[in-house]
């Protein structure tokens, strides 16, 4: 799954959980945790969702600090050879 596809999938997942959030406000650089769009409890659900849509396991050993900060950071971390 390419970074734009990851961003689109995560964007859809987040907006489904926050129906009152204006979609136009959710950009590639929106701070997901500060905006309370993603909590630590939701991270595992999001990873399971991404594994489902990509059909491949997420290597959580490659995920580092800041991976879930923004859609852009998450997409970069999940791409092959991503920085995590």
PDB file of N, CA and C in Angstrom:
ATOM      1  N   UNK A   1       0.855  -1.167   0.000  1.00  0.00           N
ATOM      2  CA  UNK A   1       0.000   0.000   0.000  1.00  0.00           C
ATOM      3  C   UNK A   1       0.900   1.228   0.000  1.00  0.00           C
ATOM      4  N   UNK A   2       0.655   2.136  -0.902  1.00  0.00           N
ATOM      5  CA  UNK A   2       1.489   3.333  -1.019  1.00  0.00           C
ATOM      6  C   UNK A   2       1.134   4.340   0.075  1.00  0.00           C
ATOM      7  N   UNK A   3       2.034   5.293   0.362  1.00  0.00           N
ATOM      8  CA  UNK A   3       1.746   6.300   1.391  1.00  0.00           C
ATOM      9  C   UNK A   3       0.413   7.031   1.194  1.00  0.00           C
ATOM     10  N   UNK A   4       0.059   7.445  -0.045  1.00  0.00           N
ATOM     11  CA  UNK A   4      -1.253   8.095  -0.193  1.00  0.00           C
ATOM     12  C   UNK A   4      -2.402   7.159   0.173  1.00  0.00           C
ATOM     13  N   UNK A   5      -2.267   5.862  -0.143  1.00  0.00           N
ATOM     14  CA  UNK A   5      -3.309   4.906   0.203  1.00  0.00           C
ATOM     15  C   UNK A   5      -3.400   4.709   1.711  1.00  0.00           C
ATOM     16  N   UNK A   6      -2.254   4.664   2.383  1.00  0.00           N
ATOM     17  CA  UNK A   6      -2.236   4.541   3.843  1.00  0.00           C
ATOM     18  C   UNK A   6      -2.904   5.763   4.451  1.00  0.00           C
ATOM     19  N   UNK A   7      -2.554   6.944   3.969  1.00  0.00           N
ATOM     20  CA  UNK A   7      -3.145   8.169   4.499  1.00  0.00           C
ATOM     21  C   UNK A   7      -4.655   8.175   4.292  1.00  0.00           C
ATOM     22  N   UNK A   8      -5.100   7.758   3.130  1.00  0.00           N
ATOM     23  CA  UNK A   8      -6.537   7.732   2.849  1.00  0.00           C
ATOM     24  C   UNK A   8      -7.257   6.732   3.752  1.00  0.00           C
ATOM     25  N   UNK A   9      -6.659   5.567   3.963  1.00  0.00           N
ATOM     26  CA  UNK A   9      -7.269   4.546   4.817  1.00  0.00           C
ATOM     27  C   UNK A   9      -7.346   5.027   6.262  1.00  0.00           C
ATOM     28  N   UNK A  10      -6.272   5.632   6.755  1.00  0.00           N
ATOM     29  CA  UNK A  10      -6.262   6.120   8.135  1.00  0.00           C
ATOM     30  C   UNK A  10      -7.216   7.300   8.279  1.00  0.00           C
ATOM     31  N   UNK A  11      -7.236   8.173   7.295  1.00  0.00           N
ATOM     32  CA  UNK A  11      -8.165   9.307   7.317  1.00  0.00           C
ATOM     33  C   UNK A  11      -9.610   8.797   7.429  1.00  0.00           C
ATOM     34  N   UNK A  12      -9.950   7.816   6.624  1.00  0.00           N
ATOM     35  CA  UNK A  12     -11.292   7.232   6.653  1.00  0.00           C
ATOM     36  C   UNK A  12     -11.580   6.617   8.028  1.00  0.00           C
ATOM     37  N   UNK A  13     -10.618   5.897   8.567  1.00  0.00           N
ATOM     38  CA  UNK A  13     -10.769   5.244   9.866  1.00  0.00           C
ATOM     39  C   UNK A  13     -11.007   6.278  10.962  1.00  0.00           C
ATOM     40  N   UNK A  14     -10.233   7.360  10.948  1.00  0.00           N
ATOM     41  CA  UNK A  14     -10.368   8.403  11.966  1.00  0.00           C
ATOM     42  C   UNK A  14     -11.711   9.112  11.844  1.00  0.00           C
ATOM     43  N   UNK A  15     -12.076   9.505  10.638  1.00  0.00           N
ATOM     44  CA  UNK A  15     -13.332  10.232  10.451  1.00  0.00           C
ATOM     45  C   UNK A  15     -14.542   9.385  10.816  1.00  0.00           C
ATOM     46  N   UNK A  16     -14.458   8.081  10.628  1.00  0.00           N
ATOM     47  CA  UNK A  16     -15.556   7.191  11.018  1.00  0.00           C
ATOM     48  C   UNK A  16     -15.747   7.182  12.535  1.00  0.00           C
ATOM     49  N   UNK A  17     -14.676   7.436  13.278  1.00  0.00           N
ATOM     50  CA  UNK A  17     -14.736   7.444  14.735  1.00  0.00           C
ATOM     51  C   UNK A  17     -15.003   8.832  15.313  1.00  0.00           C
ATOM     52  N   UNK A  18     -14.934   9.846  14.480  1.00  0.00           N
ATOM     53  CA  UNK A  18     -15.156  11.227  14.915  1.00  0.00           C
ATOM     54  C   UNK A  18     -16.085  11.929  13.925  1.00  0.00           C
ATOM     55  N   UNK A  19     -17.356  11.526  13.903  1.00  0.00           N
ATOM     56  CA  UNK A  19     -18.280  12.065  12.889  1.00  0.00           C
ATOM     57  C   UNK A  19     -18.483  13.577  12.966  1.00  0.00           C
ATOM     58  N   UNK A  20     -18.233  14.193  14.102  1.00  0.00           N
ATOM     59  CA  UNK A  20     -18.394  15.639  14.214  1.00  0.00           C
ATOM     60  C   UNK A  20     -17.180  16.431  13.750  1.00  0.00           C
ATOM     61  N   UNK A  21     -16.099  15.742  13.456  1.00  0.00           N
ATOM     62  CA  UNK A  21     -14.865  16.413  13.029  1.00  0.00           C
ATOM     63  C   UNK A  21     -14.976  16.765  11.547  1.00  0.00           C
ATOM     64  N   UNK A  22     -14.674  18.006  11.207  1.00  0.00           N
ATOM     65  CA  UNK A  22     -14.755  18.439   9.816  1.00  0.00           C
ATOM     66  C   UNK A  22     -13.632  17.792   9.006  1.00  0.00           C
ATOM     67  N   UNK A  23     -13.979  17.006   7.981  1.00  0.00           N
ATOM     68  CA  UNK A  23     -12.959  16.313   7.189  1.00  0.00           C
ATOM     69  C   UNK A  23     -11.888  17.232   6.622  1.00  0.00           C
ATOM     70  N   UNK A  24     -12.236  18.449   6.280  1.00  0.00           N
ATOM     71  CA  UNK A  24     -11.261  19.370   5.689  1.00  0.00           C
ATOM     72  C   UNK A  24     -10.160  19.738   6.687  1.00  0.00           C
ATOM     73  N   UNK A  25     -10.446  19.611   7.976  1.00  0.00           N
ATOM     74  CA  UNK A  25      -9.439  19.927   9.005  1.00  0.00           C
ATOM     75  C   UNK A  25      -8.400  18.826   9.158  1.00  0.00           C
ATOM     76  N   UNK A  26      -8.721  17.619   8.680  1.00  0.00           N
ATOM     77  CA  UNK A  26      -7.805  16.482   8.828  1.00  0.00           C
ATOM     78  C   UNK A  26      -6.846  16.442   7.645  1.00  0.00           C
ATOM     79  N   UNK A  27      -5.724  17.121   7.795  1.00  0.00           N
ATOM     80  CA  UNK A  27      -4.717  17.174   6.742  1.00  0.00           C
ATOM     81  C   UNK A  27      -3.625  16.150   7.023  1.00  0.00           C
ATOM     82  N   UNK A  28      -2.676  16.051   6.122  1.00  0.00           N
ATOM     83  CA  UNK A  28      -1.552  15.126   6.315  1.00  0.00           C
ATOM     84  C   UNK A  28      -0.711  15.492   7.535  1.00  0.00           C
ATOM     85  N   UNK A  29      -0.789  16.748   7.972  1.00  0.00           N
ATOM     86  CA  UNK A  29       0.036  17.214   9.081  1.00  0.00           C
ATOM     87  C   UNK A  29      -0.752  17.570  10.343  1.00  0.00           C
ATOM     88  N   UNK A  30      -2.021  17.212  10.381  1.00  0.00           N
ATOM     89  CA  UNK A  30      -2.817  17.433  11.592  1.00  0.00           C
ATOM     90  C   UNK A  30      -2.242  16.587  12.721  1.00  0.00           C
ATOM     91  N   UNK A  31      -1.964  17.188  13.871  1.00  0.00           N
ATOM     92  CA  UNK A  31      -1.435  16.410  14.995  1.00  0.00           C
ATOM     93  C   UNK A  31      -2.529  15.511  15.578  1.00  0.00           C
ATOM     94  N   UNK A  32      -2.436  14.232  15.287  1.00  0.00           N
ATOM     95  CA  UNK A  32      -3.500  13.288  15.630  1.00  0.00           C
ATOM     96  C   UNK A  32      -3.723  13.138  17.124  1.00  0.00           C
ATOM     97  N   UNK A  33      -2.655  13.104  17.880  1.00  0.00           N
ATOM     98  CA  UNK A  33      -2.788  12.896  19.322  1.00  0.00           C
ATOM     99  C   UNK A  33      -3.220  14.188  20.009  1.00  0.00           C
ATOM    100  N   UNK A  34      -2.608  15.306  19.642  1.00  0.00           N
ATOM    101  CA  UNK A  34      -2.982  16.578  20.255  1.00  0.00           C
ATOM    102  C   UNK A  34      -4.433  16.949  19.955  1.00  0.00           C
ATOM    103  N   UNK A  35      -4.900  16.584  18.778  1.00  0.00           N
ATOM    104  CA  UNK A  35      -6.296  16.864  18.401  1.00  0.00           C
ATOM    105  C   UNK A  35      -7.257  15.817  18.971  1.00  0.00           C
ATOM    106  N   UNK A  36      -6.708  14.856  19.685  1.00  0.00           N
ATOM    107  CA  UNK A  36      -7.483  13.762  20.283  1.00  0.00           C
ATOM    108  C   UNK A  36      -8.240  12.942  19.246  1.00  0.00           C
ATOM    109  N   UNK A  37      -7.631  12.813  18.080  1.00  0.00           N
ATOM    110  CA  UNK A  37      -8.198  11.990  17.020  1.00  0.00           C
ATOM    111  C   UNK A  37      -7.701  10.559  17.124  1.00  0.00           C
ATOM    112  N   UNK A  38      -6.631  10.367  17.870  1.00  0.00           N
ATOM    113  CA  UNK A  38      -6.048   9.044  18.068  1.00  0.00           C
ATOM    114  C   UNK A  38      -5.545   8.965  19.503  1.00  0.00           C
ATOM    115  N   UNK A  39      -6.014   7.937  20.198  1.00  0.00           N
ATOM    116  CA  UNK A  39      -5.564   7.725  21.573  1.00  0.00           C
ATOM    117  C   UNK A  39      -4.664   6.497  21.618  1.00  0.00           C
ATOM    118  N   UNK A  40      -3.972   6.366  22.709  1.00  0.00           N
ATOM    119  CA  UNK A  40      -3.095   5.198  22.854  1.00  0.00           C
ATOM    120  C   UNK A  40      -3.904   3.910  22.813  1.00  0.00           C
ATOM    121  N   UNK A  41      -5.125   3.942  23.282  1.00  0.00           N
ATOM    122  CA  UNK A  41      -5.973   2.748  23.254  1.00  0.00           C
ATOM    123  C   UNK A  41      -6.406   2.386  21.839  1.00  0.00           C
ATOM    124  N   UNK A  42      -6.453   3.368  20.949  1.00  0.00           N
ATOM    125  CA  UNK A  42      -6.883   3.125  19.570  1.00  0.00           C
ATOM    126  C   UNK A  42      -5.762   2.679  18.649  1.00  0.00           C
ATOM    127  N   UNK A  43      -4.523   2.827  19.077  1.00  0.00           N
ATOM    128  CA  UNK A  43      -3.388   2.505  18.217  1.00  0.00           C
ATOM    129  C   UNK A  43      -3.447   1.048  17.751  1.00  0.00           C
ATOM    130  N   UNK A  44      -3.718   0.123  18.657  1.00  0.00           N
ATOM    131  CA  UNK A  44      -3.768  -1.287  18.278  1.00  0.00           C
ATOM    132  C   UNK A  44      -4.910  -1.544  17.295  1.00  0.00           C
ATOM    133  N   UNK A  45      -6.065  -0.937  17.528  1.00  0.00           N
ATOM    134  CA  UNK A  45      -7.185  -1.090  16.592  1.00  0.00           C
ATOM    135  C   UNK A  45      -6.811  -0.568  15.209  1.00  0.00           C
ATOM    136  N   UNK A  46      -6.112   0.547  15.173  1.00  0.00           N
ATOM    137  CA  UNK A  46      -5.684   1.122  13.898  1.00  0.00           C
ATOM    138  C   UNK A  46      -4.704   0.195  13.194  1.00  0.00           C
ATOM    139  N   UNK A  47      -3.756  -0.363  13.935  1.00  0.00           N
ATOM    140  CA  UNK A  47      -2.793  -1.285  13.323  1.00  0.00           C
ATOM    141  C   UNK A  47      -3.490  -2.523  12.780  1.00  0.00           C
ATOM    142  N   UNK A  48      -4.448  -3.052  13.513  1.00  0.00           N
ATOM    143  CA  UNK A  48      -5.205  -4.215  13.029  1.00  0.00           C
ATOM    144  C   UNK A  48      -5.996  -3.859  11.765  1.00  0.00           C
ATOM    145  N   UNK A  49      -6.567  -2.667  11.736  1.00  0.00           N
ATOM    146  CA  UNK A  49      -7.284  -2.202  10.545  1.00  0.00           C
ATOM    147  C   UNK A  49      -6.339  -2.105   9.348  1.00  0.00           C
ATOM    148  N   UNK A  50      -5.155  -1.541   9.564  1.00  0.00           N
ATOM    149  CA  UNK A  50      -4.196  -1.409   8.472  1.00  0.00           C
ATOM    150  C   UNK A  50      -3.742  -2.776   7.965  1.00  0.00           C
ATOM    151  N   UNK A  51      -3.571  -3.726   8.855  1.00  0.00           N
ATOM    152  CA  UNK A  51      -3.213  -5.080   8.424  1.00  0.00           C
ATOM    153  C   UNK A  51      -4.335  -5.686   7.594  1.00  0.00           C
ATOM    154  N   UNK A  52      -5.555  -5.398   7.975  1.00  0.00           N
ATOM    155  CA  UNK A  52      -6.713  -5.912   7.235  1.00  0.00           C
ATOM    156  C   UNK A  52      -6.788  -5.316   5.825  1.00  0.00           C
ATOM    157  N   UNK A  53      -6.626  -4.001   5.717  1.00  0.00           N
ATOM    158  CA  UNK A  53      -6.759  -3.368   4.403  1.00  0.00           C
ATOM    159  C   UNK A  53      -5.562  -3.612   3.493  1.00  0.00           C
ATOM    160  N   UNK A  54      -4.384  -3.807   4.086  1.00  0.00           N
ATOM    161  CA  UNK A  54      -3.203  -4.053   3.259  1.00  0.00           C
ATOM    162  C   UNK A  54      -2.999  -5.528   2.974  1.00  0.00           C
ATOM    163  N   UNK A  55      -3.564  -6.377   3.834  1.00  0.00           N
ATOM    164  CA  UNK A  55      -3.367  -7.810   3.660  1.00  0.00           C
ATOM    165  C   UNK A  55      -1.987  -8.262   4.100  1.00  0.00           C
ATOM    166  N   UNK A  56      -1.298  -7.427   4.875  1.00  0.00           N
ATOM    167  CA  UNK A  56       0.054  -7.756   5.332  1.00  0.00           C
ATOM    168  C   UNK A  56       0.216  -7.316   6.781  1.00  0.00           C
ATOM    169  N   UNK A  57       1.032  -8.045   7.537  1.00  0.00           N
ATOM    170  CA  UNK A  57       1.252  -7.640   8.926  1.00  0.00           C
ATOM    171  C   UNK A  57       2.086  -6.361   9.016  1.00  0.00           C
ATOM    172  N   UNK A  58       1.850  -5.592  10.050  1.00  0.00           N
ATOM    173  CA  UNK A  58       2.650  -4.396  10.317  1.00  0.00           C
ATOM    174  C   UNK A  58       3.784  -4.822  11.237  1.00  0.00           C
ATOM    175  N   UNK A  59       4.998  -4.515  10.850  1.00  0.00           N
ATOM    176  CA  UNK A  59       6.163  -4.828  11.666  1.00  0.00           C
ATOM    177  C   UNK A  59       6.293  -3.755  12.737  1.00  0.00           C
ATOM    178  N   UNK A  60       5.744  -4.031  13.908  1.00  0.00           N
ATOM    179  CA  UNK A  60       5.723  -3.027  14.971  1.00  0.00           C
ATOM    180  C   UNK A  60       7.110  -2.714  15.515  1.00  0.00           C
ATOM    181  N   UNK A  61       8.091  -3.551  15.241  1.00  0.00           N
ATOM    182  CA  UNK A  61       9.450  -3.257  15.697  1.00  0.00           C
ATOM    183  C   UNK A  61      10.051  -2.077  14.939  1.00  0.00           C
ATOM    184  N   UNK A  62       9.458  -1.737  13.783  1.00  0.00           N
ATOM    185  CA  UNK A  62       9.946  -0.598  12.991  1.00  0.00           C
ATOM    186  C   UNK A  62       9.279   0.714  13.379  1.00  0.00           C
ATOM    187  N   UNK A  63       8.272   0.656  14.256  1.00  0.00           N
ATOM    188  CA  UNK A  63       7.546   1.857  14.629  1.00  0.00           C
ATOM    189  C   UNK A  63       8.252   2.541  15.787  1.00  0.00           C
ATOM    190  N   UNK A  64       8.487   3.815  15.633  1.00  0.00           N
ATOM    191  CA  UNK A  64       9.206   4.556  16.657  1.00  0.00           C
ATOM    192  C   UNK A  64       8.425   5.741  17.169  1.00  0.00           C
ATOM    193  N   UNK A  65       9.090   6.520  17.980  1.00  0.00           N
ATOM    194  CA  UNK A  65       8.478   7.722  18.529  1.00  0.00           C
ATOM    195  C   UNK A  65       8.072   8.650  17.384  1.00  0.00           C
ATOM    196  N   UNK A  66       6.875   9.136  17.443  1.00  0.00           N
ATOM    197  CA  UNK A  66       6.389  10.046  16.415  1.00  0.00           C
ATOM    198  C   UNK A  66       5.671   9.371  15.260  1.00  0.00           C
ATOM    199  N   UNK A  67       5.658   8.041  15.236  1.00  0.00           N
ATOM    200  CA  UNK A  67       5.006   7.333  14.135  1.00  0.00           C
ATOM    201  C   UNK A  67       3.543   7.726  13.992  1.00  0.00           C
ATOM    202  N   UNK A  68       2.860   7.927  15.110  1.00  0.00           N
ATOM    203  CA  UNK A  68       1.434   8.217  15.076  1.00  0.00           C
ATOM    204  C   UNK A  68       1.128   9.700  15.243  1.00  0.00           C
ATOM    205  N   UNK A  69       2.122  10.542  15.037  1.00  0.00           N
ATOM    206  CA  UNK A  69       1.936  11.979  15.223  1.00  0.00           C
ATOM    207  C   UNK A  69       1.014  12.577  14.166  1.00  0.00           C
ATOM    208  N   UNK A  70       1.188  12.183  12.915  1.00  0.00           N
ATOM    209  CA  UNK A  70       0.398  12.728  11.808  1.00  0.00           C
ATOM    210  C   UNK A  70       0.142  11.630  10.783  1.00  0.00           C
ATOM    211  N   UNK A  71      -0.754  11.892   9.860  1.00  0.00           N
ATOM    212  CA  UNK A  71      -0.991  10.943   8.763  1.00  0.00           C
ATOM    213  C   UNK A  71       0.278  10.759   7.936  1.00  0.00           C
ATOM    214  N   UNK A  72       0.988  11.854   7.708  1.00  0.00           N
ATOM    215  CA  UNK A  72       2.219  11.799   6.918  1.00  0.00           C
ATOM    216  C   UNK A  72       3.263  10.907   7.603  1.00  0.00           C
ATOM    217  N   UNK A  73       3.457  11.104   8.907  1.00  0.00           N
ATOM    218  CA  UNK A  73       4.443  10.314   9.645  1.00  0.00           C
ATOM    219  C   UNK A  73       4.078   8.832   9.638  1.00  0.00           C
ATOM    220  N   UNK A  74       2.813   8.531   9.792  1.00  0.00           N
ATOM    221  CA  UNK A  74       2.371   7.139   9.799  1.00  0.00           C
ATOM    222  C   UNK A  74       2.577   6.489   8.440  1.00  0.00           C
ATOM    223  N   UNK A  75       2.218   7.197   7.375  1.00  0.00           N
ATOM    224  CA  UNK A  75       2.402   6.646   6.025  1.00  0.00           C
ATOM    225  C   UNK A  75       3.867   6.411   5.712  1.00  0.00           C
ATOM    226  N   UNK A  76       4.737   7.344   6.125  1.00  0.00           N
ATOM    227  CA  UNK A  76       6.177   7.173   5.888  1.00  0.00           C
ATOM    228  C   UNK A  76       6.724   5.996   6.665  1.00  0.00           C
ATOM    229  N   UNK A  77       6.266   5.814   7.890  1.00  0.00           N
ATOM    230  CA  UNK A  77       6.768   4.710   8.722  1.00  0.00           C
ATOM    231  C   UNK A  77       6.326   3.347   8.190  1.00  0.00           C
ATOM    232  N   UNK A  78       5.179   3.296   7.559  1.00  0.00           N
ATOM    233  CA  UNK A  78       4.634   2.022   7.103  1.00  0.00           C
ATOM    234  C   UNK A  78       5.071   1.628   5.690  1.00  0.00           C
ATOM    235  N   UNK A  79       5.658   2.547   4.970  1.00  0.00           N
ATOM    236  CA  UNK A  79       6.112   2.191   3.619  1.00  0.00           C
ATOM    237  C   UNK A  79       7.350   1.313   3.719  1.00  0.00           C
ATOM    238  N   UNK A  80       7.588   0.459   2.733  1.00  0.00           N
ATOM    239  CA  UNK A  80       8.783  -0.390   2.765  1.00  0.00           C
ATOM    240  C   UNK A  80      10.035   0.463   2.923  1.00  0.00           C
ATOM    241  N   UNK A  81      10.865   0.101   3.884  1.00  0.00           N
ATOM    242  CA  UNK A  81      12.069   0.874   4.150  1.00  0.00           C
ATOM    243  C   UNK A  81      11.802   2.148   4.902  1.00  0.00           C
ATOM    244  N   UNK A  82      10.561   2.277   5.444  1.00  0.00           N
ATOM    245  CA  UNK A  82      10.180   3.490   6.173  1.00  0.00           C
ATOM    246  C   UNK A  82      11.034   3.717   7.383  1.00  0.00           C
ATOM    247  N   UNK A  83      11.010   4.939   7.854  1.00  0.00           N
ATOM    248  CA  UNK A  83      11.899   5.328   8.934  1.00  0.00           C
ATOM    249  C   UNK A  83      11.392   4.976  10.315  1.00  0.00           C
ATOM    250  N   UNK A  84      10.101   4.629  10.450  1.00  0.00           N
ATOM    251  CA  UNK A  84       9.585   4.191  11.747  1.00  0.00           C
ATOM    252  C   UNK A  84       9.502   5.185  12.798  1.00  0.00           C
TER     253      UNK A  84
END
